[in-house]
PDB file of C-alpha atoms and ligand atoms in Angstrom:
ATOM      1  CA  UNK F   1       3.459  -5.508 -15.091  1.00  0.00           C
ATOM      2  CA  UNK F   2       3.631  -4.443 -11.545  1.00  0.00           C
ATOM      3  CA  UNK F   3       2.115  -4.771  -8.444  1.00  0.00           C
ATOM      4  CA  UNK F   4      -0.219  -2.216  -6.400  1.00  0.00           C
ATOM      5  CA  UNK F   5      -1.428  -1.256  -3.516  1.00  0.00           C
ATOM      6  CA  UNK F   6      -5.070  -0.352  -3.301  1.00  0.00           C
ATOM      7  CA  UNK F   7      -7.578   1.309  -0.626  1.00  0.00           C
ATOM      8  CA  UNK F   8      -7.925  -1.445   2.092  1.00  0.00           C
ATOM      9  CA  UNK F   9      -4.370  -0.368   3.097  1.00  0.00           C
ATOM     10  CA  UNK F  10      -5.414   3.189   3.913  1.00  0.00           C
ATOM     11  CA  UNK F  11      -4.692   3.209   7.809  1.00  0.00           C
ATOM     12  CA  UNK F  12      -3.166  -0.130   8.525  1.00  0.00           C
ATOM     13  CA  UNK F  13       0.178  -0.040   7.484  1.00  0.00           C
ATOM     14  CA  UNK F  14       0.679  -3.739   8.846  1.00  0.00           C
ATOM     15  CA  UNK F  15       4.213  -3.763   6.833  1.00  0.00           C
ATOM     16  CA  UNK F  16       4.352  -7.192   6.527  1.00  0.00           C
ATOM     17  CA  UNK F  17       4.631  -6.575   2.632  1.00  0.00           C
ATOM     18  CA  UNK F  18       7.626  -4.888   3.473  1.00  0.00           C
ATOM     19  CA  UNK F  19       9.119  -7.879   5.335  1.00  0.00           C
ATOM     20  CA  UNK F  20       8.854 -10.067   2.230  1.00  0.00           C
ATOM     21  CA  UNK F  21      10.042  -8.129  -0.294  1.00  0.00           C
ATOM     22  CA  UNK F  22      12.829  -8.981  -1.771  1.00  0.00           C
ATOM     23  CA  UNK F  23      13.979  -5.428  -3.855  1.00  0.00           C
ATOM     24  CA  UNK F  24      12.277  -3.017  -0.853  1.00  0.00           C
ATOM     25  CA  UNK F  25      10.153  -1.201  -3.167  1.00  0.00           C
ATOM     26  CA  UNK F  26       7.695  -0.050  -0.987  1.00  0.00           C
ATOM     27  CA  UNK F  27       7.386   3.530   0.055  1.00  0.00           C
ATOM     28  CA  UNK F  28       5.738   5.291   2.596  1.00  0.00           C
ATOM     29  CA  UNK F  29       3.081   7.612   3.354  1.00  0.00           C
ATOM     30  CA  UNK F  30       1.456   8.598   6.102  1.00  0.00           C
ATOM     31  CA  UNK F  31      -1.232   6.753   6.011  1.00  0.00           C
ATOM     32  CA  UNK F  32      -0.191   4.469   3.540  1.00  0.00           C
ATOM     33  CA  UNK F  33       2.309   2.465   1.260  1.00  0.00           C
ATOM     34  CA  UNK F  34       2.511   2.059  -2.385  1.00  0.00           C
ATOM     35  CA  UNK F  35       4.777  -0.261  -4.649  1.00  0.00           C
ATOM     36  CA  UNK F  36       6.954   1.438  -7.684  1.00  0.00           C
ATOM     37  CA  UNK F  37       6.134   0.317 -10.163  1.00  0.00           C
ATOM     38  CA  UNK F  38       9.637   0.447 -12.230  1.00  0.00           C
ATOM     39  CA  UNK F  39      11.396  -1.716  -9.060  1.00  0.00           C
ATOM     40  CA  UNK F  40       8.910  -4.642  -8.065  1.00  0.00           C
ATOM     41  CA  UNK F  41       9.919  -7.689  -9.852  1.00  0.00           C
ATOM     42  CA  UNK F  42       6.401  -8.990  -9.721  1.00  0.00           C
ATOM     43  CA  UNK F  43       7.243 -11.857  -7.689  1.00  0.00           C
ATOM     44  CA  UNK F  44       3.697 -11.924  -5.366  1.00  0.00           C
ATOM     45  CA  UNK F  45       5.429 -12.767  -2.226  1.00  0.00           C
ATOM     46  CA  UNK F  46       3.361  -9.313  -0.556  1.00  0.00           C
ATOM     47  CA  UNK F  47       0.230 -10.954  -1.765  1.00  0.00           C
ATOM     48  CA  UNK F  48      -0.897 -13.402   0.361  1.00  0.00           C
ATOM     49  CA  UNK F  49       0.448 -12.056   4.129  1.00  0.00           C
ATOM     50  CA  UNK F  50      -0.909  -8.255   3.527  1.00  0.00           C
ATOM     51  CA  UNK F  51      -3.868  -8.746   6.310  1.00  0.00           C
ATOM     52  CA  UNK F  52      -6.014  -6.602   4.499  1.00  0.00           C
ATOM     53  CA  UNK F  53      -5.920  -7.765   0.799  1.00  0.00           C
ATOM     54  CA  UNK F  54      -5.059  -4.587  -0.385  1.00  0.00           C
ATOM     55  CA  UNK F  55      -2.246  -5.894  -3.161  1.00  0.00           C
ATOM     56  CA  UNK F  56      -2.902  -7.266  -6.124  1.00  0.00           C
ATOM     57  CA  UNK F  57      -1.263  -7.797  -9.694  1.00  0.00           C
ATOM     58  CA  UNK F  58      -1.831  -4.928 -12.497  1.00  0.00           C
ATOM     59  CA  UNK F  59      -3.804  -7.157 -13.935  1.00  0.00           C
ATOM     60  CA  UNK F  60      -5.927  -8.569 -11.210  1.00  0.00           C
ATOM     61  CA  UNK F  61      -6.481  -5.300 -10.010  1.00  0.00           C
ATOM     62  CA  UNK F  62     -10.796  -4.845  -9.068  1.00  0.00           C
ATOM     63  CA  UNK F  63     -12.199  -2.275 -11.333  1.00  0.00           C
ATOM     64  CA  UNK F  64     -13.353  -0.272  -8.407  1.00  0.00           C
ATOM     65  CA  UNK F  65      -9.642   0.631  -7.177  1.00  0.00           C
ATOM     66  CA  UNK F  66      -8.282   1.098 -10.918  1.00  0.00           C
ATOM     67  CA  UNK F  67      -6.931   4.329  -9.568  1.00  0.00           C
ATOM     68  CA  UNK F  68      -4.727   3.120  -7.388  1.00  0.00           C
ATOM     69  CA  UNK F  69      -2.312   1.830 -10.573  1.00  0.00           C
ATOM     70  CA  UNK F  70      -1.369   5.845 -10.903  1.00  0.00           C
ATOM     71  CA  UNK F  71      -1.189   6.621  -7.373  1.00  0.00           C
ATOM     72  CA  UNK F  72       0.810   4.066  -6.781  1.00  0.00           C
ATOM     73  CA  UNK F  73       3.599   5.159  -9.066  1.00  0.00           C
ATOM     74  CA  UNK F  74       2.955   8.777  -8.218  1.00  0.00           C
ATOM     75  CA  UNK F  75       3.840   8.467  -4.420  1.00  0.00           C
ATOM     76  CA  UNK F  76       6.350   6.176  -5.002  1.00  0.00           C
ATOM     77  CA  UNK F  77       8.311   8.719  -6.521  1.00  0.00           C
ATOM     78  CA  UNK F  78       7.513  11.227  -4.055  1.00  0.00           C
ATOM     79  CA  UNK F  79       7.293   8.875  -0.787  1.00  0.00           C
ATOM     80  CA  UNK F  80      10.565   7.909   1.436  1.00  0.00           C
ATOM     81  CA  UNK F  81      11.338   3.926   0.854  1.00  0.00           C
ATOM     82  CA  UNK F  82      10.644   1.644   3.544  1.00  0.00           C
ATOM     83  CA  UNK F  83      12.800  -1.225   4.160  1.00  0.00           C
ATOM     84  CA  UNK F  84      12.116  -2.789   7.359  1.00  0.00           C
ATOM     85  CA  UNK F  85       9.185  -3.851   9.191  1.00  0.00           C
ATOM     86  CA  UNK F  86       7.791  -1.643  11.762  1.00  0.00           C
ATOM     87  CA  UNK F  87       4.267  -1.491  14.128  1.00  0.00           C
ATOM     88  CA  UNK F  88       1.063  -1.034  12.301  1.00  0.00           C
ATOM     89  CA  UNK F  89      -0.919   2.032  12.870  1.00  0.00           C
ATOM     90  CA  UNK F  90      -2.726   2.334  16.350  1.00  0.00           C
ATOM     91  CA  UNK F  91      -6.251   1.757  14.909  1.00  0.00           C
ATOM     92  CA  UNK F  92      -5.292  -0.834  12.398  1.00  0.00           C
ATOM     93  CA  UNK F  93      -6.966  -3.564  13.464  1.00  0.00           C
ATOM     94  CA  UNK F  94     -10.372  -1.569  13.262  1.00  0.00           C
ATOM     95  CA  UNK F  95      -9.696   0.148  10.206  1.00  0.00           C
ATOM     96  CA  UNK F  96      -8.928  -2.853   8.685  1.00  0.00           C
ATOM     97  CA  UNK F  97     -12.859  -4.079   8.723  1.00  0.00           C
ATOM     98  CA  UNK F  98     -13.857  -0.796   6.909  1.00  0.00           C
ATOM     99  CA  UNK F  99     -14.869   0.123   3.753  1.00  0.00           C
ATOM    100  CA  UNK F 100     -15.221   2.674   1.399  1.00  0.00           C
ATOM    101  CA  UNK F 101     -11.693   4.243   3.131  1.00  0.00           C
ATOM    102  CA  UNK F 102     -11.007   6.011   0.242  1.00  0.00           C
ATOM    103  CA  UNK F 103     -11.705   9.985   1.774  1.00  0.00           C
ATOM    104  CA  UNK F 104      -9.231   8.903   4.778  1.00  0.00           C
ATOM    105  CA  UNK F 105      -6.384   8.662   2.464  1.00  0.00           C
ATOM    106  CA  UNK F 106      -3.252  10.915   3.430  1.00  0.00           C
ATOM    107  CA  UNK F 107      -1.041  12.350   0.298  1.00  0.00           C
ATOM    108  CA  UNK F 108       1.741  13.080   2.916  1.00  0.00           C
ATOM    109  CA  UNK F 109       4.989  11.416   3.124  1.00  0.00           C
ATOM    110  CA  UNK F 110       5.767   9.516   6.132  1.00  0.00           C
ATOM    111  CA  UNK F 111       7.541  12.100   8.792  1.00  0.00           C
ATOM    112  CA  UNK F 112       9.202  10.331  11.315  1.00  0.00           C
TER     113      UNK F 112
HETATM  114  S1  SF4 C   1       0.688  -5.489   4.499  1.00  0.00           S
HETATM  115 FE1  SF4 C   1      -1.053  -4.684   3.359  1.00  0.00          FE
HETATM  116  S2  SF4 C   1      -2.071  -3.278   4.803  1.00  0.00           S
HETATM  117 FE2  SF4 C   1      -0.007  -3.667   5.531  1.00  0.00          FE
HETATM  118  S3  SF4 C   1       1.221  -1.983   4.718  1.00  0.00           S
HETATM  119 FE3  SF4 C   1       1.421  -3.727   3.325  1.00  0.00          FE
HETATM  120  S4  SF4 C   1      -0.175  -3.333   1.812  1.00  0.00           S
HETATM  121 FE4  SF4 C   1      -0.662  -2.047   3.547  1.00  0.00          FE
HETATM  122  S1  SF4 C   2       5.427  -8.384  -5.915  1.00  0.00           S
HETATM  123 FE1  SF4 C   2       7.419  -8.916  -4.986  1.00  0.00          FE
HETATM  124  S2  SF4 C   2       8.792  -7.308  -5.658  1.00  0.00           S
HETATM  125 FE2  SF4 C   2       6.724  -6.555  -6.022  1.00  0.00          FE
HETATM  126  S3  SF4 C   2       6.192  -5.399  -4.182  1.00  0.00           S
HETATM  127 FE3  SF4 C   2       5.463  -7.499  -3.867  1.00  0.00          FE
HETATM  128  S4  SF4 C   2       7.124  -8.529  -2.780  1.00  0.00           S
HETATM  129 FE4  SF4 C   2       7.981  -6.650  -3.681  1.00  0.00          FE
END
């Protein structure tokens, strides 16, 4: 079991996962952040204060964003961890209305 990250994260970035983690398994993209899979302990705490209900247990995870299980533990090999909380994304609060974000997804790393 793991946890994952799915689409309604895609330009947000609100981090507030990050601040309750307890093992700092998120990683980060540039547009986004993804949990590996092999380091979350599956405890929930990101759950319920990601703004945009974009986590949710392997199991629980909506048909729709069934992709995001592999992406997920793709980037999160690839991705640089991220460990502290940090500003959302300028837009955030507007993106975080939208749907269908899925073509506005970045495959690049975070850069600083
Ligand atoms: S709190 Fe939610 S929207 Fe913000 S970075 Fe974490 S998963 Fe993405
Ligand atoms: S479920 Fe727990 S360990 Fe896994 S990403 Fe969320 S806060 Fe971290």
């Amino acid at each position: 079991m793991t946890y994952v990250v799915a689409e309604p994260c895609i330009n947000c970035k609100y981090t507030d996962c990050v601040d309750v983690c307890p093992v700092d398994c998120f990683y980060e993209g540039e547009n986004f952040l993804v949990i590996h899979p092999d380091e979350c302990i599956d405890c929930g705490a990101c759950v319920p204060v990601c703004p945009t209900e974009a986590i949710f247990s392997d199991d629980d995870l909506p048909e729709k964003w069934s992709e995001w299980l592999e992406l997920n533990a793709k980037y999160a090999s690839e991705w640089p961890n991220i460990s502290a909380q940090k500003d959302s994304l300028p837009d955030a609060d507007e993106w975080k209305e939208k749907a269908d974000k899925r073509a506005h997804f970045s495959e690049k790393p975070f850069a600083g």
